[in-house]
Structure formats: C-alpha cells, structure tokens
Amino acid sequence: MDARTTVEGVEVSTLHWIGGERVESAGAFADISPIDETVVAEVARGGEKEAEGAVAAARDAFASWAATPVAERARILHAVADGVAARVEPLAAVETRDNGSLLRSMRSSVMPRVARNFRFFAEQLLGLDGPAFELNGYRSRTEWAPAGVTAVVTPWNAPLMLATWRVAPALAAGNTVVLKPPEWAPLTASLLADVARDAGLPDGVLNVLQGTGEEAGAALVAHAGVDRVAFTGSVPTGKLVAQAAAANLTPASLELGGKSPLVAFADADLDAVVRQAVGQFDNAGQVCLAGTRLLVEDDVYDEFLARLLAAGAKLRQGDPRDPGTDVGPLISREHLERVDGFVRRAEADGARALLGGGPNKQLVGLYYRPTLLVDAPDGSEILTREVFGPVLTAQPFGDEDQAVALANATDYGLAAILYTGDQPRAERVASRLVAGTVWVNCFFVRDLRAPFGGARDSGIGREGGTYSFDFYADVKTVCTAPWD
C-alpha cells in the first residue's frame, strides 16, 4: 500500500500516526471524493490490533504529558494553532476534496475555527481557577486533574473542526488522545498529526487511528485502557458507543443528531428570516444544528414561502471548489439514496415539494437539489427524524403555544432558532424550547466559553469553556483543616 498520496497538490500520509510514527495495516479502505465519486486515496484500515497499539502509545505518553507544566502545554497548543493557521489553504483544499464542503467556507471560517479551538483552550488552561470555599475554618478548593487517555471519534461533515473541538480541550487538560477520523473523510486528521509533530507535541500524546467505525472505532471505544470517550455522530451509533463505554464505566460525551426548528413570528424581520432559512442549505444540509423545520406565523406564512422560493431558486449547485457554488454534493451514494428516501416517503404521506424534490439531473453524481416540503402531516417522519441533507419543511402556526408545541414535537433537542421583534416574547419562548442552544434573531454564533450539547436524543454532556475541563479532567476537591 502506498504510504502517501497527493490530493489537490498536497501530500498526505494514508497511514496511522501512533506513538510518533507512521504505522501500516495489512488492509486498506478506499476514500472516495463526493465531488466526482473517484478514489482519492487508499487509507490504512485499522482494527483491534491498531487500536491496541494506539491506546498503549497514549498510555505510555500520559504520565509525562500530564506532568508538563500548564504554561508549556499551552505554549505547544498555541504552536499547533499557529501551524494550522499557516496551513489553512492546503487543509481547506484537502478537506473540500475529501468531503465536498464549499472551499470558500473552508478557507474563511472552518479552518480558522480549527486554529481557534487550540488557541482558545490554551488560554482557558492558563486561566483555569476553581472556586474555593470555607466552612468552620476548613478550606476546600477545586482542581482539574488529567484523567488519562481520551478516545475521540468524529463525523465526516466537518471532520477537522469537530475533531479539534474535542482534541484541543483533552490535550489542554493533560490527557493524551487517540483520534479516529471518519472513513468517509479521513485525510485532514492525518495532516493534523503532521502539524502537531511540527509544533513539538511529544510522541504518543496525539495518535490518529484510521479505519471504519465498525472495526477501528468499535475497538477503540470499548478499550479498557480508555478513560474518556468523546463521540459526534448519529443517534443509533451514539447508543452503541454509550453501551461500549458503559461496560468499562468510561465517561462519554455524546453530540448526536438534531431536527432543529426555525421559529419566526409575524413581528420578525422577514428578510432576515428568509436569509436564515436559505442558509440552512449550507453544506448541502449536512449540519446537525441546521434549522430544517421552518415554523412561521400564519399572518406572514404565504409571503415567507414566496420570498423563500425566490431566494432558493437563485442558489447555485455544483463543484464546491468553484467560488460561485452555494450547494455542493452529498457525502456518498448511500447517503444520497437515504436522503431521497425521506423525500419520497414524505410525498407518499401527502407532503408537496415547492422547491427541488430530488437529485439534480443536470449534474452527474451526488448533487441533491435544495428542497422545500409543505403540507406534511403532523407527526410524520419528515417532521420528526433527521434527514441530514438539503431538505427543509415549512409549517404555519397560530400562536405561541402552537409554535412551542410544534418546535418541541421531536425526540431531538440540539438547537433552535427564534426570530421575533418582541423581547419579552423571545425570553418566554426561548425558555420553553427544548434545546441545548437557542439562537434569538441570529444563528451559529459560537462563544466557546458557553456550554454546548444537546437535550433528549441529541446527546449527553456539555462542552465549552470550563465545561470541557469538567469532562476531560477528574474534578478534585482538596479540603484542608485550619493550620496551627
């Protein structure tokens, strides 16, 4: 198996990164680009043997990294951030080729966020200061002690950004990491290993285990030598991960699916609502936070639909490397068929497609037209299950109570978007929505100090700021008696 490949002019290793070395496997899997369905790389296919080696390397490196002074850990994390910032262009080019995301977004926001993840948690580490209490002269203080080895398993829709959202705080906390990137888009994780090496991260502190979820991922999260599991992905897989971690009493942080509502009242800025609704087609709808259920007050519902259809008709679909493209491809043939299955079943249930409604027949490959469905029956699959594609639904509502009832009518609770010109109403409705994050008159604003996570089937746990250290570390209380 060739150990390196060239993608968009960038040389990428296709091997594992374990203990500071590139490691081969007996087998390989094909990494297929969704842009044209061609094989861009044959990547090492790890399993139980490679997972064992990666966890062992991480355990060997743990004591030294945990004992590294926080100022030095922070310095190295800043150096990793510098390395990412210096490589935005090649990282963006490789990830776009690998998962079909818009190149312009990779350059302008996604890869800069990768660098920000490392920089933010380096600064958080330096400012980490727990509360102190006193009771009858006895003083208690809080410490965050490194927990051990963290397994990070990440999805394909924003593989490097979502990986480093977990990797950076785990490293900052003093843990070592085994990262299992998605088999549908693994290559930027390999480049991250190069960046970390060049930044001076000691061998074994970050390991990259390539392979499928059923083989490498399953072996990793079930390993008794893992002390924390961080997973981002689907609800069914999240349940399997939780079961595997529970067998070893390993704490798990799970960010799972979403079916977020976008609720708009008649007093909202309708132009802003339409812009936000069209924006939910971002990344071809492959965004867990996306407000795919458009709930609009009766008085402006028809006008909203007319404006949305006009705006949606202007979207350009095509090669995500083209700066004029607004909507790229879906990740795989399997996923395109899954998305289309949702739409076909919705139409059979009585829904109508006012926009799109199927694959883009003018483009060969994995391009699914931005789709808007109306008249879906309450409680139907298309209104309650995550599609993870460029498919929106629209429903009218009459008052606050109905808006909240419709918004909460799923098993998910990752996010919600609320538009209104009435501040008291915004506060009332936001407090009633079941969601880990509610955005009011905005979307996707991320203060990394704030807790992030989902309610209901959208996940377990919160990360961000000190909340991340609460998970990746063992929170310790030191209680001292009065000194003579």
JSON list of C-alpha atoms in Angstrom, two decimals, residues 125-325:
[
{"chain": "A", "resi": 125, "resn": "LEU", "atom": "CA", "xyz": [-5.98, 26.36, 30.58]},
{"chain": "A", "resi": 126, "resn": "LEU", "atom": "CA", "xyz": [-3.87, 29.32, 31.67]},
{"chain": "A", "resi": 127, "resn": "GLY", "atom": "CA", "xyz": [-6.88, 30.96, 33.30]},
{"chain": "A", "resi": 128, "resn": "LEU", "atom": "CA", "xyz": [-8.31, 27.85, 34.92]},
{"chain": "A", "resi": 129, "resn": "ASP", "atom": "CA", "xyz": [-9.07, 28.68, 38.55]},
{"chain": "A", "resi": 130, "resn": "GLY", "atom": "CA", "xyz": [-11.57, 26.69, 40.55]},
{"chain": "A", "resi": 131, "resn": "PRO", "atom": "CA", "xyz": [-13.82, 28.00, 43.31]},
{"chain": "A", "resi": 132, "resn": "ALA", "atom": "CA", "xyz": [-12.70, 27.95, 46.94]},
{"chain": "A", "resi": 133, "resn": "PHE", "atom": "CA", "xyz": [-14.97, 27.54, 49.98]},
{"chain": "A", "resi": 134, "resn": "GLU", "atom": "CA", "xyz": [-14.57, 27.84, 53.71]},
{"chain": "A", "resi": 135, "resn": "LEU", "atom": "CA", "xyz": [-16.61, 26.09, 56.41]},
{"chain": "A", "resi": 136, "resn": "ASN", "atom": "CA", "xyz": [-15.69, 26.43, 60.10]},
{"chain": "A", "resi": 137, "resn": "GLY", "atom": "CA", "xyz": [-12.13, 27.21, 59.15]},
{"chain": "A", "resi": 138, "resn": "TYR", "atom": "CA", "xyz": [-11.80, 24.23, 56.77]},
{"chain": "A", "resi": 139, "resn": "ARG", "atom": "CA", "xyz": [-10.90, 25.38, 53.26]},
{"chain": "A", "resi": 140, "resn": "SER", "atom": "CA", "xyz": [-11.93, 23.47, 50.12]},
{"chain": "A", "resi": 141, "resn": "ARG", "atom": "CA", "xyz": [-10.52, 24.22, 46.68]},
{"chain": "A", "resi": 142, "resn": "THR", "atom": "CA", "xyz": [-11.13, 22.68, 43.25]},
{"chain": "A", "resi": 143, "resn": "GLU", "atom": "CA", "xyz": [-8.55, 21.17, 40.91]},
{"chain": "A", "resi": 144, "resn": "TRP", "atom": "CA", "xyz": [-8.82, 19.61, 37.46]},
{"chain": "A", "resi": 145, "resn": "ALA", "atom": "CA", "xyz": [-6.56, 16.54, 37.35]},
{"chain": "A", "resi": 146, "resn": "PRO", "atom": "CA", "xyz": [-5.70, 14.91, 33.99]},
{"chain": "A", "resi": 147, "resn": "ALA", "atom": "CA", "xyz": [-7.91, 11.86, 33.51]},
{"chain": "A", "resi": 148, "resn": "GLY", "atom": "CA", "xyz": [-5.86, 9.67, 31.17]},
{"chain": "A", "resi": 149, "resn": "VAL", "atom": "CA", "xyz": [-6.45, 8.56, 27.58]},
{"chain": "A", "resi": 150, "resn": "THR", "atom": "CA", "xyz": [-9.25, 10.17, 25.57]},
{"chain": "A", "resi": 151, "resn": "ALA", "atom": "CA", "xyz": [-10.81, 8.45, 22.55]},
{"chain": "A", "resi": 152, "resn": "VAL", "atom": "CA", "xyz": [-12.22, 10.95, 20.05]},
{"chain": "A", "resi": 153, "resn": "VAL", "atom": "CA", "xyz": [-14.48, 9.65, 17.27]},
{"chain": "A", "resi": 154, "resn": "THR", "atom": "CA", "xyz": [-15.66, 12.27, 14.80]},
{"chain": "A", "resi": 155, "resn": "PRO", "atom": "CA", "xyz": [-18.05, 12.64, 11.82]},
{"chain": "A", "resi": 156, "resn": "TRP", "atom": "CA", "xyz": [-17.45, 13.49, 8.18]},
{"chain": "A", "resi": 157, "resn": "ASN", "atom": "CA", "xyz": [-19.44, 16.71, 7.75]},
{"chain": "A", "resi": 158, "resn": "ALA", "atom": "CA", "xyz": [-16.76, 18.96, 9.34]},
{"chain": "A", "resi": 159, "resn": "PRO", "atom": "CA", "xyz": [-14.11, 16.39, 10.26]},
{"chain": "A", "resi": 160, "resn": "LEU", "atom": "CA", "xyz": [-11.19, 18.54, 11.35]},
{"chain": "A", "resi": 161, "resn": "MET", "atom": "CA", "xyz": [-13.14, 21.28, 13.10]},
{"chain": "A", "resi": 162, "resn": "LEU", "atom": "CA", "xyz": [-15.30, 18.82, 15.04]},
{"chain": "A", "resi": 163, "resn": "ALA", "atom": "CA", "xyz": [-12.28, 16.66, 15.88]},
{"chain": "A", "resi": 164, "resn": "THR", "atom": "CA", "xyz": [-10.29, 19.56, 17.31]},
{"chain": "A", "resi": 165, "resn": "TRP", "atom": "CA", "xyz": [-13.29, 20.79, 19.32]},
{"chain": "A", "resi": 166, "resn": "ARG", "atom": "CA", "xyz": [-12.65, 17.60, 21.35]},
{"chain": "A", "resi": 167, "resn": "VAL", "atom": "CA", "xyz": [-8.92, 17.07, 20.86]},
{"chain": "A", "resi": 168, "resn": "ALA", "atom": "CA", "xyz": [-7.87, 20.57, 21.95]},
{"chain": "A", "resi": 169, "resn": "PRO", "atom": "CA", "xyz": [-9.54, 20.58, 25.41]},
{"chain": "A", "resi": 170, "resn": "ALA", "atom": "CA", "xyz": [-8.48, 16.97, 26.04]},
{"chain": "A", "resi": 171, "resn": "LEU", "atom": "CA", "xyz": [-4.84, 17.89, 25.38]},
{"chain": "A", "resi": 172, "resn": "ALA", "atom": "CA", "xyz": [-5.18, 21.10, 27.39]},
{"chain": "A", "resi": 173, "resn": "ALA", "atom": "CA", "xyz": [-6.50, 19.10, 30.34]},
{"chain": "A", "resi": 174, "resn": "GLY", "atom": "CA", "xyz": [-3.33, 16.97, 30.28]},
{"chain": "A", "resi": 175, "resn": "ASN", "atom": "CA", "xyz": [-4.86, 13.92, 28.61]},
{"chain": "A", "resi": 176, "resn": "THR", "atom": "CA", "xyz": [-3.41, 12.01, 25.71]},
{"chain": "A", "resi": 177, "resn": "VAL", "atom": "CA", "xyz": [-5.64, 11.32, 22.70]},
{"chain": "A", "resi": 178, "resn": "VAL", "atom": "CA", "xyz": [-6.46, 8.65, 20.17]},
{"chain": "A", "resi": 179, "resn": "LEU", "atom": "CA", "xyz": [-8.41, 10.23, 17.31]},
{"chain": "A", "resi": 180, "resn": "LYS", "atom": "CA", "xyz": [-10.47, 8.03, 14.99]},
{"chain": "A", "resi": 181, "resn": "PRO", "atom": "CA", "xyz": [-11.44, 10.18, 11.99]},
{"chain": "A", "resi": 182, "resn": "PRO", "atom": "CA", "xyz": [-14.38, 9.32, 9.73]},
{"chain": "A", "resi": 183, "resn": "GLU", "atom": "CA", "xyz": [-13.68, 6.79, 6.99]},
{"chain": "A", "resi": 184, "resn": "TRP", "atom": "CA", "xyz": [-15.63, 8.95, 4.53]},
{"chain": "A", "resi": 185, "resn": "ALA", "atom": "CA", "xyz": [-13.30, 11.94, 5.08]},
{"chain": "A", "resi": 186, "resn": "PRO", "atom": "CA", "xyz": [-10.12, 10.93, 6.96]},
{"chain": "A", "resi": 187, "resn": "LEU", "atom": "CA", "xyz": [-7.33, 12.91, 5.36]},
{"chain": "A", "resi": 188, "resn": "THR", "atom": "CA", "xyz": [-7.16, 16.18, 7.30]},
{"chain": "A", "resi": 189, "resn": "ALA", "atom": "CA", "xyz": [-6.74, 14.24, 10.55]},
{"chain": "A", "resi": 190, "resn": "SER", "atom": "CA", "xyz": [-3.56, 12.82, 9.06]},
{"chain": "A", "resi": 191, "resn": "LEU", "atom": "CA", "xyz": [-2.40, 16.34, 8.23]},
{"chain": "A", "resi": 192, "resn": "LEU", "atom": "CA", "xyz": [-3.20, 17.40, 11.80]},
{"chain": "A", "resi": 193, "resn": "ALA", "atom": "CA", "xyz": [-0.74, 14.77, 13.03]},
{"chain": "A", "resi": 194, "resn": "ASP", "atom": "CA", "xyz": [1.96, 16.44, 10.90]},
{"chain": "A", "resi": 195, "resn": "VAL", "atom": "CA", "xyz": [1.06, 19.85, 12.29]},
{"chain": "A", "resi": 196, "resn": "ALA", "atom": "CA", "xyz": [1.18, 18.57, 15.88]},
{"chain": "A", "resi": 197, "resn": "ARG", "atom": "CA", "xyz": [4.55, 16.91, 15.31]},
{"chain": "A", "resi": 198, "resn": "ASP", "atom": "CA", "xyz": [6.00, 20.10, 13.85]},
{"chain": "A", "resi": 199, "resn": "ALA", "atom": "CA", "xyz": [4.59, 22.09, 16.80]},
{"chain": "A", "resi": 200, "resn": "GLY", "atom": "CA", "xyz": [6.55, 19.94, 19.24]},
{"chain": "A", "resi": 201, "resn": "LEU", "atom": "CA", "xyz": [3.75, 17.82, 20.67]},
{"chain": "A", "resi": 202, "resn": "PRO", "atom": "CA", "xyz": [5.53, 14.83, 22.26]},
{"chain": "A", "resi": 203, "resn": "ASP", "atom": "CA", "xyz": [5.24, 11.41, 20.64]},
{"chain": "A", "resi": 204, "resn": "GLY", "atom": "CA", "xyz": [2.18, 9.45, 21.71]},
{"chain": "A", "resi": 205, "resn": "VAL", "atom": "CA", "xyz": [0.26, 12.45, 23.02]},
{"chain": "A", "resi": 206, "resn": "LEU", "atom": "CA", "xyz": [-1.85, 12.57, 19.85]},
{"chain": "A", "resi": 207, "resn": "ASN", "atom": "CA", "xyz": [-2.45, 9.39, 17.86]},
{"chain": "A", "resi": 208, "resn": "VAL", "atom": "CA", "xyz": [-4.53, 9.04, 14.69]},
{"chain": "A", "resi": 209, "resn": "LEU", "atom": "CA", "xyz": [-6.19, 5.66, 14.13]},
{"chain": "A", "resi": 210, "resn": "GLN", "atom": "CA", "xyz": [-7.59, 5.21, 10.62]},
{"chain": "A", "resi": 211, "resn": "GLY", "atom": "CA", "xyz": [-10.34, 2.72, 9.85]},
{"chain": "A", "resi": 212, "resn": "THR", "atom": "CA", "xyz": [-14.06, 2.09, 9.78]},
{"chain": "A", "resi": 213, "resn": "GLY", "atom": "CA", "xyz": [-16.39, 2.70, 12.69]},
{"chain": "A", "resi": 214, "resn": "GLU", "atom": "CA", "xyz": [-17.34, -0.96, 12.90]},
{"chain": "A", "resi": 215, "resn": "GLU", "atom": "CA", "xyz": [-13.69, -2.04, 13.22]},
{"chain": "A", "resi": 216, "resn": "ALA", "atom": "CA", "xyz": [-11.33, 0.66, 14.49]},
{"chain": "A", "resi": 217, "resn": "GLY", "atom": "CA", "xyz": [-13.98, 2.79, 16.16]},
{"chain": "A", "resi": 218, "resn": "ALA", "atom": "CA", "xyz": [-15.67, -0.07, 17.97]},
{"chain": "A", "resi": 219, "resn": "ALA", "atom": "CA", "xyz": [-12.35, -1.45, 19.21]},
{"chain": "A", "resi": 220, "resn": "LEU", "atom": "CA", "xyz": [-11.27, 1.96, 20.46]},
{"chain": "A", "resi": 221, "resn": "VAL", "atom": "CA", "xyz": [-14.36, 2.99, 22.44]},
{"chain": "A", "resi": 222, "resn": "ALA", "atom": "CA", "xyz": [-14.61, -0.46, 24.06]},
{"chain": "A", "resi": 223, "resn": "HIS", "atom": "CA", "xyz": [-10.95, -0.50, 25.14]},
{"chain": "A", "resi": 224, "resn": "ALA", "atom": "CA", "xyz": [-10.46, -0.78, 28.89]},
{"chain": "A", "resi": 225, "resn": "GLY", "atom": "CA", "xyz": [-7.41, 1.50, 28.66]},
{"chain": "A", "resi": 226, "resn": "VAL", "atom": "CA", "xyz": [-9.52, 4.48, 27.56]},
{"chain": "A", "resi": 227, "resn": "ASP", "atom": "CA", "xyz": [-10.56, 6.94, 30.28]},
{"chain": "A", "resi": 228, "resn": "ARG", "atom": "CA", "xyz": [-12.83, 9.28, 28.30]},
{"chain": "A", "resi": 229, "resn": "VAL", "atom": "CA", "xyz": [-14.86, 8.81, 25.12]},
{"chain": "A", "resi": 230, "resn": "ALA", "atom": "CA", "xyz": [-15.95, 11.80, 23.01]},
{"chain": "A", "resi": 231, "resn": "PHE", "atom": "CA", "xyz": [-18.23, 10.97, 20.09]},
{"chain": "A", "resi": 232, "resn": "THR", "atom": "CA", "xyz": [-20.01, 13.07, 17.49]},
{"chain": "A", "resi": 233, "resn": "GLY", "atom": "CA", "xyz": [-22.40, 11.33, 15.12]},
{"chain": "A", "resi": 234, "resn": "SER", "atom": "CA", "xyz": [-25.79, 9.70, 14.71]},
{"chain": "A", "resi": 235, "resn": "VAL", "atom": "CA", "xyz": [-28.15, 8.65, 17.47]},
{"chain": "A", "resi": 236, "resn": "PRO", "atom": "CA", "xyz": [-28.01, 4.89, 16.67]},
{"chain": "A", "resi": 237, "resn": "THR", "atom": "CA", "xyz": [-24.21, 4.88, 16.66]},
{"chain": "A", "resi": 238, "resn": "GLY", "atom": "CA", "xyz": [-24.15, 7.04, 19.77]},
{"chain": "A", "resi": 239, "resn": "LYS", "atom": "CA", "xyz": [-26.18, 4.42, 21.61]},
{"chain": "A", "resi": 240, "resn": "LEU", "atom": "CA", "xyz": [-23.66, 1.72, 20.62]},
{"chain": "A", "resi": 241, "resn": "VAL", "atom": "CA", "xyz": [-20.78, 3.94, 21.77]},
{"chain": "A", "resi": 242, "resn": "ALA", "atom": "CA", "xyz": [-22.50, 4.58, 25.10]},
{"chain": "A", "resi": 243, "resn": "GLN", "atom": "CA", "xyz": [-23.05, 0.86, 25.63]},
{"chain": "A", "resi": 244, "resn": "ALA", "atom": "CA", "xyz": [-19.41, 0.06, 24.88]},
{"chain": "A", "resi": 245, "resn": "ALA", "atom": "CA", "xyz": [-18.13, 2.80, 27.17]},
{"chain": "A", "resi": 246, "resn": "ALA", "atom": "CA", "xyz": [-20.53, 1.80, 29.94]},
{"chain": "A", "resi": 247, "resn": "ALA", "atom": "CA", "xyz": [-19.03, -1.69, 30.10]},
{"chain": "A", "resi": 248, "resn": "ASN", "atom": "CA", "xyz": [-15.84, -0.07, 31.44]},
{"chain": "A", "resi": 249, "resn": "LEU", "atom": "CA", "xyz": [-17.63, 2.76, 33.30]},
{"chain": "A", "resi": 250, "resn": "THR", "atom": "CA", "xyz": [-15.88, 5.15, 30.92]},
{"chain": "A", "resi": 251, "resn": "PRO", "atom": "CA", "xyz": [-17.46, 8.62, 30.92]},
{"chain": "A", "resi": 252, "resn": "ALA", "atom": "CA", "xyz": [-18.77, 9.53, 27.47]},
{"chain": "A", "resi": 253, "resn": "SER", "atom": "CA", "xyz": [-19.63, 12.89, 25.92]},
{"chain": "A", "resi": 254, "resn": "LEU", "atom": "CA", "xyz": [-22.06, 12.40, 23.04]},
{"chain": "A", "resi": 255, "resn": "GLU", "atom": "CA", "xyz": [-23.08, 15.04, 20.49]},
{"chain": "A", "resi": 256, "resn": "LEU", "atom": "CA", "xyz": [-25.73, 13.37, 18.37]},
{"chain": "A", "resi": 257, "resn": "GLY", "atom": "CA", "xyz": [-28.35, 14.32, 15.79]},
{"chain": "A", "resi": 258, "resn": "GLY", "atom": "CA", "xyz": [-30.72, 17.22, 15.51]},
{"chain": "A", "resi": 259, "resn": "LYS", "atom": "CA", "xyz": [-34.02, 18.26, 13.97]},
{"chain": "A", "resi": 260, "resn": "SER", "atom": "CA", "xyz": [-33.89, 21.91, 14.91]},
{"chain": "A", "resi": 261, "resn": "PRO", "atom": "CA", "xyz": [-36.80, 24.31, 14.44]},
{"chain": "A", "resi": 262, "resn": "LEU", "atom": "CA", "xyz": [-36.54, 27.80, 12.99]},
{"chain": "A", "resi": 263, "resn": "VAL", "atom": "CA", "xyz": [-39.47, 29.67, 14.58]},
{"chain": "A", "resi": 264, "resn": "ALA", "atom": "CA", "xyz": [-40.47, 33.01, 13.06]},
{"chain": "A", "resi": 265, "resn": "PHE", "atom": "CA", "xyz": [-43.21, 35.28, 14.42]},
{"chain": "A", "resi": 266, "resn": "ALA", "atom": "CA", "xyz": [-45.02, 37.84, 12.30]},
{"chain": "A", "resi": 267, "resn": "ASP", "atom": "CA", "xyz": [-43.23, 40.73, 14.02]},
{"chain": "A", "resi": 268, "resn": "ALA", "atom": "CA", "xyz": [-39.80, 39.43, 12.94]},
{"chain": "A", "resi": 269, "resn": "ASP", "atom": "CA", "xyz": [-37.61, 40.95, 10.23]},
{"chain": "A", "resi": 270, "resn": "LEU", "atom": "CA", "xyz": [-38.91, 38.77, 7.39]},
{"chain": "A", "resi": 271, "resn": "ASP", "atom": "CA", "xyz": [-35.94, 39.48, 5.14]},
{"chain": "A", "resi": 272, "resn": "ALA", "atom": "CA", "xyz": [-33.62, 38.22, 7.87]},
{"chain": "A", "resi": 273, "resn": "VAL", "atom": "CA", "xyz": [-35.78, 35.14, 8.38]},
{"chain": "A", "resi": 274, "resn": "VAL", "atom": "CA", "xyz": [-35.66, 34.31, 4.67]},
{"chain": "A", "resi": 275, "resn": "ARG", "atom": "CA", "xyz": [-31.88, 34.76, 4.55]},
{"chain": "A", "resi": 276, "resn": "GLN", "atom": "CA", "xyz": [-31.53, 32.48, 7.55]},
{"chain": "A", "resi": 277, "resn": "ALA", "atom": "CA", "xyz": [-33.87, 29.88, 6.09]},
{"chain": "A", "resi": 278, "resn": "VAL", "atom": "CA", "xyz": [-31.93, 29.76, 2.82]},
{"chain": "A", "resi": 279, "resn": "GLY", "atom": "CA", "xyz": [-28.75, 29.49, 4.87]},
{"chain": "A", "resi": 280, "resn": "GLN", "atom": "CA", "xyz": [-29.96, 26.16, 6.26]},
{"chain": "A", "resi": 281, "resn": "PHE", "atom": "CA", "xyz": [-28.97, 24.61, 2.93]},
{"chain": "A", "resi": 282, "resn": "ASP", "atom": "CA", "xyz": [-25.35, 25.23, 3.93]},
{"chain": "A", "resi": 283, "resn": "ASN", "atom": "CA", "xyz": [-23.04, 22.23, 3.45]},
{"chain": "A", "resi": 284, "resn": "ALA", "atom": "CA", "xyz": [-25.85, 20.60, 1.46]},
{"chain": "A", "resi": 285, "resn": "GLY", "atom": "CA", "xyz": [-27.86, 20.40, 4.68]},
{"chain": "A", "resi": 286, "resn": "GLN", "atom": "CA", "xyz": [-25.28, 18.12, 6.30]},
{"chain": "A", "resi": 287, "resn": "VAL", "atom": "CA", "xyz": [-25.22, 20.14, 9.52]},
{"chain": "A", "resi": 288, "resn": "CYS", "atom": "CA", "xyz": [-26.54, 18.70, 12.79]},
{"chain": "A", "resi": 289, "resn": "LEU", "atom": "CA", "xyz": [-27.57, 22.16, 14.05]},
{"chain": "A", "resi": 290, "resn": "ALA", "atom": "CA", "xyz": [-29.49, 23.15, 10.92]},
{"chain": "A", "resi": 291, "resn": "GLY", "atom": "CA", "xyz": [-32.94, 24.65, 11.45]},
{"chain": "A", "resi": 292, "resn": "THR", "atom": "CA", "xyz": [-34.62, 22.38, 8.94]},
{"chain": "A", "resi": 293, "resn": "ARG", "atom": "CA", "xyz": [-38.18, 22.79, 10.32]},
{"chain": "A", "resi": 294, "resn": "LEU", "atom": "CA", "xyz": [-39.42, 26.24, 9.35]},
{"chain": "A", "resi": 295, "resn": "LEU", "atom": "CA", "xyz": [-42.28, 27.27, 11.64]},
{"chain": "A", "resi": 296, "resn": "VAL", "atom": "CA", "xyz": [-43.80, 30.58, 10.57]},
{"chain": "A", "resi": 297, "resn": "GLU", "atom": "CA", "xyz": [-46.76, 32.51, 12.00]},
{"chain": "A", "resi": 298, "resn": "ASP", "atom": "CA", "xyz": [-49.93, 32.38, 9.90]},
{"chain": "A", "resi": 299, "resn": "ASP", "atom": "CA", "xyz": [-50.05, 36.10, 9.13]},
{"chain": "A", "resi": 300, "resn": "VAL", "atom": "CA", "xyz": [-46.77, 36.04, 7.14]},
{"chain": "A", "resi": 301, "resn": "TYR", "atom": "CA", "xyz": [-46.59, 32.36, 6.13]},
{"chain": "A", "resi": 302, "resn": "ASP", "atom": "CA", "xyz": [-47.60, 32.79, 2.48]},
{"chain": "A", "resi": 303, "resn": "GLU", "atom": "CA", "xyz": [-45.35, 35.82, 1.99]},
{"chain": "A", "resi": 304, "resn": "PHE", "atom": "CA", "xyz": [-42.48, 33.95, 3.63]},
{"chain": "A", "resi": 305, "resn": "LEU", "atom": "CA", "xyz": [-42.91, 30.99, 1.27]},
{"chain": "A", "resi": 306, "resn": "ALA", "atom": "CA", "xyz": [-42.96, 33.24, -1.78]},
{"chain": "A", "resi": 307, "resn": "ARG", "atom": "CA", "xyz": [-39.76, 35.02, -0.73]},
{"chain": "A", "resi": 308, "resn": "LEU", "atom": "CA", "xyz": [-38.07, 31.75, 0.22]},
{"chain": "A", "resi": 309, "resn": "LEU", "atom": "CA", "xyz": [-38.86, 30.15, -3.13]},
{"chain": "A", "resi": 310, "resn": "ALA", "atom": "CA", "xyz": [-37.47, 33.18, -4.96]},
{"chain": "A", "resi": 311, "resn": "ALA", "atom": "CA", "xyz": [-34.28, 33.10, -2.89]},
{"chain": "A", "resi": 312, "resn": "GLY", "atom": "CA", "xyz": [-33.91, 29.32, -3.16]},
{"chain": "A", "resi": 313, "resn": "ALA", "atom": "CA", "xyz": [-34.22, 29.45, -6.94]},
{"chain": "A", "resi": 314, "resn": "LYS", "atom": "CA", "xyz": [-31.08, 31.61, -7.05]},
{"chain": "A", "resi": 315, "resn": "LEU", "atom": "CA", "xyz": [-28.88, 29.05, -5.29]},
{"chain": "A", "resi": 316, "resn": "ARG", "atom": "CA", "xyz": [-26.12, 27.67, -7.49]},
{"chain": "A", "resi": 317, "resn": "GLN", "atom": "CA", "xyz": [-25.27, 23.99, -7.15]},
{"chain": "A", "resi": 318, "resn": "GLY", "atom": "CA", "xyz": [-22.08, 22.41, -8.38]},
{"chain": "A", "resi": 319, "resn": "ASP", "atom": "CA", "xyz": [-18.41, 21.75, -7.72]},
{"chain": "A", "resi": 320, "resn": "PRO", "atom": "CA", "xyz": [-17.65, 23.02, -4.19]},
{"chain": "A", "resi": 321, "resn": "ARG", "atom": "CA", "xyz": [-14.24, 24.26, -5.35]},
{"chain": "A", "resi": 322, "resn": "ASP", "atom": "CA", "xyz": [-15.95, 26.84, -7.57]},
{"chain": "A", "resi": 323, "resn": "PRO", "atom": "CA", "xyz": [-16.27, 30.12, -5.59]},
{"chain": "A", "resi": 324, "resn": "GLY", "atom": "CA", "xyz": [-19.69, 30.70, -7.15]},
{"chain": "A", "resi": 325, "resn": "THR", "atom": "CA", "xyz": [-21.17, 27.46, -5.81]}
]
